[in-house]
Tab-separated table of C-alpha atoms in Angstrom:
chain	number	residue	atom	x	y	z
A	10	UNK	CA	307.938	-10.540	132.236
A	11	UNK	CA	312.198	-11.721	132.187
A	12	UNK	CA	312.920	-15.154	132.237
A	13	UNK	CA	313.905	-15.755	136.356
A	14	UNK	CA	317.602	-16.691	135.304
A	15	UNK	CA	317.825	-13.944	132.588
A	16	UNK	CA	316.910	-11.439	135.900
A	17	UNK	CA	319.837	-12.637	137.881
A	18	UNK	CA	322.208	-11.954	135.467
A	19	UNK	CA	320.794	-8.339	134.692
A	20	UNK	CA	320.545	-7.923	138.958
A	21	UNK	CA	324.584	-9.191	138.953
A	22	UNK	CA	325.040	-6.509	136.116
A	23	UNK	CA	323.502	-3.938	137.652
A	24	UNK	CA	324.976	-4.456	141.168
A	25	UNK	CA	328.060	-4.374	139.636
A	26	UNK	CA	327.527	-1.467	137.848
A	27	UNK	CA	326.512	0.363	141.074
A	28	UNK	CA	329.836	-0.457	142.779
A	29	UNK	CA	331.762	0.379	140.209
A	30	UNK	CA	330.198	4.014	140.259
A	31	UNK	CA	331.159	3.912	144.224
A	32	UNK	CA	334.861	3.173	143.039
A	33	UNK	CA	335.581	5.701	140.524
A	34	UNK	CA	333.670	8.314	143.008
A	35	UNK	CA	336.747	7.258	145.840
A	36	UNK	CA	339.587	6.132	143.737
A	37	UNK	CA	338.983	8.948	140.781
A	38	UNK	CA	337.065	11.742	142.120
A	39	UNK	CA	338.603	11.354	145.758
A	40	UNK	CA	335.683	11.136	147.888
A	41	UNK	CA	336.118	9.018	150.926
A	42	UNK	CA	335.060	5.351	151.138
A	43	UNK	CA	332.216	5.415	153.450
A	44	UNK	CA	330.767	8.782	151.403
A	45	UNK	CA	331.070	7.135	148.336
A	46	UNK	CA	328.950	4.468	149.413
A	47	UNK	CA	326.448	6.277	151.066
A	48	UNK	CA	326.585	8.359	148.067
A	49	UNK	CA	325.351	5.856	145.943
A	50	UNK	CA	322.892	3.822	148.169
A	51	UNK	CA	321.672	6.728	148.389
A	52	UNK	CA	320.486	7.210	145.013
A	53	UNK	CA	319.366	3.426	144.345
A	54	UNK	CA	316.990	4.179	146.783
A	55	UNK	CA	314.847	6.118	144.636
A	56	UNK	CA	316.003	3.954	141.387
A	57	UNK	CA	314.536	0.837	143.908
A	58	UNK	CA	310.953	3.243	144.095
A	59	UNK	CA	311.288	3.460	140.790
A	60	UNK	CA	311.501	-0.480	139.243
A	61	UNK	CA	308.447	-0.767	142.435
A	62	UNK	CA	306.372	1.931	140.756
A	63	UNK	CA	306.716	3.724	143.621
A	64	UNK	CA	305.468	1.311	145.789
A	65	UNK	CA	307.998	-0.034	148.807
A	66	UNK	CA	306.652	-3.509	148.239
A	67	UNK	CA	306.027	-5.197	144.918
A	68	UNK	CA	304.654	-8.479	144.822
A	69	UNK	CA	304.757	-10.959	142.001
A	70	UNK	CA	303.717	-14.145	143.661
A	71	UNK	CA	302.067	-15.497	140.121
A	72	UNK	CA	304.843	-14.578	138.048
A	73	UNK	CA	307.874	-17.433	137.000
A	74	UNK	CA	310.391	-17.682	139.705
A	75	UNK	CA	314.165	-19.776	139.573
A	76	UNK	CA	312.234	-21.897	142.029
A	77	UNK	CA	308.689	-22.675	140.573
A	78	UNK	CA	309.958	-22.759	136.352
A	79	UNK	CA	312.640	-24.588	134.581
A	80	UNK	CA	314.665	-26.953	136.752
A	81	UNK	CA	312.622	-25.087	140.295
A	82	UNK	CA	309.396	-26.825	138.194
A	83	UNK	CA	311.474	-30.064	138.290
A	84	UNK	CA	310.932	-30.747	142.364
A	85	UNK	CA	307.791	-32.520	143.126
A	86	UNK	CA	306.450	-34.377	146.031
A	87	UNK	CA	308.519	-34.123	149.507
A	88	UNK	CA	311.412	-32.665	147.606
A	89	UNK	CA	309.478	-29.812	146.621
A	90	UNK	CA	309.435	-28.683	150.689
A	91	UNK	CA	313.016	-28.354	150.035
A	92	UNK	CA	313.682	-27.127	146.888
A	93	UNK	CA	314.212	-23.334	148.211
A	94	UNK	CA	317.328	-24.660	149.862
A	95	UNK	CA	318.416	-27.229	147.582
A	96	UNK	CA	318.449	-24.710	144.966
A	97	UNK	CA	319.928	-22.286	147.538
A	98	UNK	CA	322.770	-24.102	148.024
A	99	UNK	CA	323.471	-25.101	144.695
A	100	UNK	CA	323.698	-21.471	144.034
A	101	UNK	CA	325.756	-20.738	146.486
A	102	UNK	CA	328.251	-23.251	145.985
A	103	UNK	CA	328.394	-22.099	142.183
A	104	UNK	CA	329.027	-18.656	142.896
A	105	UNK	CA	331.798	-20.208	145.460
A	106	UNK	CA	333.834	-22.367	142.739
A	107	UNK	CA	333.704	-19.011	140.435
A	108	UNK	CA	335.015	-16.725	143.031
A	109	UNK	CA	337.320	-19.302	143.584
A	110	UNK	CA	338.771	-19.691	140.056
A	111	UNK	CA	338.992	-16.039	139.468
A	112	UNK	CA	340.808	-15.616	142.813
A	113	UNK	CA	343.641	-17.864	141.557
A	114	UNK	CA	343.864	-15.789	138.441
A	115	UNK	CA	346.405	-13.405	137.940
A	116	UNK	CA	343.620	-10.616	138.307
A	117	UNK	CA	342.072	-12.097	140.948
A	118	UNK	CA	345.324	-12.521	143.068
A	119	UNK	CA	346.184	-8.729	142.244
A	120	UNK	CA	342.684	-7.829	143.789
A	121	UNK	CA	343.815	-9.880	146.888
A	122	UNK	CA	347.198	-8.420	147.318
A	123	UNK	CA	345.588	-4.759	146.619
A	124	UNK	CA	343.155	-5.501	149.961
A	125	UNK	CA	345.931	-6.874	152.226
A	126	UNK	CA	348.729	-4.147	150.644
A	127	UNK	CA	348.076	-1.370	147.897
A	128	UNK	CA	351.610	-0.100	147.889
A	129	UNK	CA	352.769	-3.673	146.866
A	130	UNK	CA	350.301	-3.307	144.073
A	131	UNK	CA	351.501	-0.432	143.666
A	132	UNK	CA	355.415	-1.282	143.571
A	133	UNK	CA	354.791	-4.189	140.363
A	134	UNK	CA	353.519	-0.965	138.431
A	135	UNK	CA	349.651	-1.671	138.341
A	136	UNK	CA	346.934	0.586	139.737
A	137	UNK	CA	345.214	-0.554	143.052
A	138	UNK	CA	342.337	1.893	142.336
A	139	UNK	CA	341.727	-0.301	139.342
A	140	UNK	CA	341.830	-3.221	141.389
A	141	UNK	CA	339.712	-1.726	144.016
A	142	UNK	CA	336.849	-0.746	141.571
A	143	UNK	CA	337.361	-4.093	140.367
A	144	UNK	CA	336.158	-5.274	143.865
A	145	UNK	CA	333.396	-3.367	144.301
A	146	UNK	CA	332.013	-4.796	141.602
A	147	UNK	CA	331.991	-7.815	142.157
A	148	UNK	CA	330.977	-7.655	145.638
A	149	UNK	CA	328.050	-5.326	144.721
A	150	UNK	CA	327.180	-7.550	142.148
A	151	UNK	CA	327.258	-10.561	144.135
A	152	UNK	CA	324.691	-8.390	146.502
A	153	UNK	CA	322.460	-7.341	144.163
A	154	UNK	CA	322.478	-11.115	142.700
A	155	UNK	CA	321.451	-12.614	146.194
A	156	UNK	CA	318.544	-9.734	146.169
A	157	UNK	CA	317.089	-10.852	143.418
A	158	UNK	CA	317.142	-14.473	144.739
A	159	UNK	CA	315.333	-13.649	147.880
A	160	UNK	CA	312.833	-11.187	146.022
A	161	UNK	CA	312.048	-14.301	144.412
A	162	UNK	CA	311.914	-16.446	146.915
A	163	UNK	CA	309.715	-14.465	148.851
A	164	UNK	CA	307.337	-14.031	146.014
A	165	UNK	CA	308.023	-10.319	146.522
A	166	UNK	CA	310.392	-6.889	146.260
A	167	UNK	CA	311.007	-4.508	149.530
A	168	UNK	CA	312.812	-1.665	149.332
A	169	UNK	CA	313.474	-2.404	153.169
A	170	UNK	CA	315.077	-5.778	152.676
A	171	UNK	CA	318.504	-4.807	152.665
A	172	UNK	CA	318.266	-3.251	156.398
A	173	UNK	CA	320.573	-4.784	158.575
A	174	UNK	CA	322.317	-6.392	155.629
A	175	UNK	CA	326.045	-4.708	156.052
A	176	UNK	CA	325.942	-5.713	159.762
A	177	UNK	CA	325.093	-9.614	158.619
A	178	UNK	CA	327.652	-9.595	155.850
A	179	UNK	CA	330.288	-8.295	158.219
A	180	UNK	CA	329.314	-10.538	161.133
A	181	UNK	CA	329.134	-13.344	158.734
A	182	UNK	CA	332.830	-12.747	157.570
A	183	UNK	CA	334.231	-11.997	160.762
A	184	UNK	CA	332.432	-15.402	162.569
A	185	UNK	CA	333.652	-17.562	159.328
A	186	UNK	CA	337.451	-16.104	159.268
A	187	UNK	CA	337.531	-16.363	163.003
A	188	UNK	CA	336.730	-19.629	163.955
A	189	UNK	CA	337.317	-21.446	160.827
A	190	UNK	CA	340.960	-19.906	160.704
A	191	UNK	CA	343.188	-22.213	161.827
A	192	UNK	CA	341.826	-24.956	159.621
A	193	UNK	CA	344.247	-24.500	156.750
A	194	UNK	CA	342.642	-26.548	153.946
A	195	UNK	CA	339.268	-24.332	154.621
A	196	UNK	CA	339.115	-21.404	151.817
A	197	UNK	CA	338.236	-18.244	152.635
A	198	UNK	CA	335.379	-18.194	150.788
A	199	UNK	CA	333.904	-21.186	152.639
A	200	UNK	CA	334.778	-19.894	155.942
A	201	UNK	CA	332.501	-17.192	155.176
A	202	UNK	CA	329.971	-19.125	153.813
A	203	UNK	CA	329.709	-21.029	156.784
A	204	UNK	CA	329.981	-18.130	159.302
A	205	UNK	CA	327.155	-17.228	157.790
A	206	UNK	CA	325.126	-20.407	158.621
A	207	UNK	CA	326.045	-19.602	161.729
A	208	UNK	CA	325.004	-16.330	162.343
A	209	UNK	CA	321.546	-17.001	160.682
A	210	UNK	CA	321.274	-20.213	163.214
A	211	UNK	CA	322.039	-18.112	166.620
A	212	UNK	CA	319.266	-15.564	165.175
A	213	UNK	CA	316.328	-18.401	164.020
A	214	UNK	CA	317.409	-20.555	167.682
A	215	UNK	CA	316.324	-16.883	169.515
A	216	UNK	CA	312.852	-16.757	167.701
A	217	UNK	CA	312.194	-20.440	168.018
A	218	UNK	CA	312.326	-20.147	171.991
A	219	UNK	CA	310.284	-17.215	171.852
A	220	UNK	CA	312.638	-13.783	171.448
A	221	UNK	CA	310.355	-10.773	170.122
A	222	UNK	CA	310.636	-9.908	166.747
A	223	UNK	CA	310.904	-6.693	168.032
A	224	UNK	CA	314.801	-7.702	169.698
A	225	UNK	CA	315.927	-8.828	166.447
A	226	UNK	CA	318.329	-6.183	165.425
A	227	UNK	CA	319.755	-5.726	169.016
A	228	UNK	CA	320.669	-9.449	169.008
A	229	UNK	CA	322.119	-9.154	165.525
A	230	UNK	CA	323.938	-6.187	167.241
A	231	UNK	CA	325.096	-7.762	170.189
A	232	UNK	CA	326.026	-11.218	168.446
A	233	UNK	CA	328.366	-8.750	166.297
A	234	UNK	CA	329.476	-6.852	169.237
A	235	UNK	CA	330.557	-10.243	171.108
A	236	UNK	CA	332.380	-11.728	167.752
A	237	UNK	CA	334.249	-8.138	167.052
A	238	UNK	CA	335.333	-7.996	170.337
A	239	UNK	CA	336.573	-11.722	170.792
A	240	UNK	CA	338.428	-11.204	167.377
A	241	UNK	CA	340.238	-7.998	168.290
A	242	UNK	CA	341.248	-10.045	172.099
A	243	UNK	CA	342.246	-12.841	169.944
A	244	UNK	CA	344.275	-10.615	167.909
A	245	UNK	CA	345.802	-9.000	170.698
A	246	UNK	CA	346.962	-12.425	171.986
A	247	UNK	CA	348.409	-13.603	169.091
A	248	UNK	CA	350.295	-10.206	169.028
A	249	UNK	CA	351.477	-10.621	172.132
A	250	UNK	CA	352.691	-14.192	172.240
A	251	UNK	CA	354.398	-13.516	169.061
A	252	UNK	CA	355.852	-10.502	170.351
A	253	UNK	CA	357.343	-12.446	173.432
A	254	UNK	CA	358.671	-15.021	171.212
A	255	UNK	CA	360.617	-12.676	169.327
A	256	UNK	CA	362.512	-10.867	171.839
């Protein structure tokens, strides 16, 4: 019964508001990372019951969607096949020019330093723990925004989406920042973004030649496995030549 746009902004806000409980529970109250978040996932569980009436899946395939109202009402003939990724990728890329702008802020580059080194944070007199809640925020946010675009895109809700999701978020990262990182120019942010493509693509190429659903996870596994383990050898060899060159 909310306007489809309205419900993004209220799934950002409430994202956001669930990371920022999983920072003040590790930088104020001291628990560990990790229990912090499992802490809190935890509990949205049975908030996520709740909103579904108790149901694990909720489907609202008549209701108004960001892709059949407003400007999703706007794509007709062929370009309605693909106004799902059209609209997709205009989202995306949105999201990408904000991030982007805030990063170059003076906020935004103290969350950067406080990920790469808290005690330099730390020596300019501002609080990291600030900065990491901060983060957490935003990148729960950003998580609970893409949920509610693919709730709608399916036409439905499911508790059980978001299985498998940290391992895809990491992979994507990891495949973006690793092969993408020599090109200079390339953000960050796209680097991901397109590591992501990626991953997706090696996944969809297994089921169109006929991989069982059933293999799924252990190929997202094992795709993750193979990148982790190239990074940390490419790592090492960096390491190593730059060790040699020094002495």
């Amino acid at each position: 019964g909310v306007d489809p746009w309205i419900a993004c902004v209220l799934s950002f806000l409430a994202g956001a508001v669930a990371g920022g409980i999983t920072g003040i529970l590790h930088v104020k109250f001291k628990v560990t990372n990790l229990l912090s978040g499992i802490l809190v996932m935890t509990a949205l569980w049975s908030i996520n019951l709740v909103i579904t009436n108790g149901s694990a899946v909720l489907s609202f395939f008549n209701k108004p969607t960001i892709f059949n109202s407003g400007i999703g009402s706007l794509f007709t003939g062929v370009m309605s096949d693909y106004k799902v990724l059209i609209m997709a990728g205009v989202l995306v890329i949105l999201v990408k020019i904000i991030i982007d702008l805030y990063l170059k802020t003076k906020s935004g580059l103290l969350l950067r330093a406080s990920g790469s080194n808290p005690q330099f944070v730390t020596s300019l007199g501002r609080d990291s723990g600030k900065m990491k809640v901060l983060g957490l925020a935003i990148g729960n946010g950003l998580t609970a925004l893409s949920g509610s675009i693919l709730g709608q895109q399916s036409g439905s809700a499911n508790i059980n989406s978001g299985t498998g999701m940290v391992v895809m978020a990491l992979a994507s990262v990891i495949i973006g920042t690793t092969l993408f990182k020599k090109i200079t120019i390339m953000k960050a942010t796209t680097a991901v973004i397109l590591g992501s493509i990626l991953y997706k693509a090696c996944l969809s190429i297994a089921m169109l030649i006929g991989l069982p659903t059933n293999y799924l996870k252990l190929l997202m596994a094992g795709i993750f496995a193979v990148v982790l383990i190239s990074n940390n050898m490419l790592t090492g060899r960096r390491k190593k030549v730059y060790d040699n060159t020094k002495k």
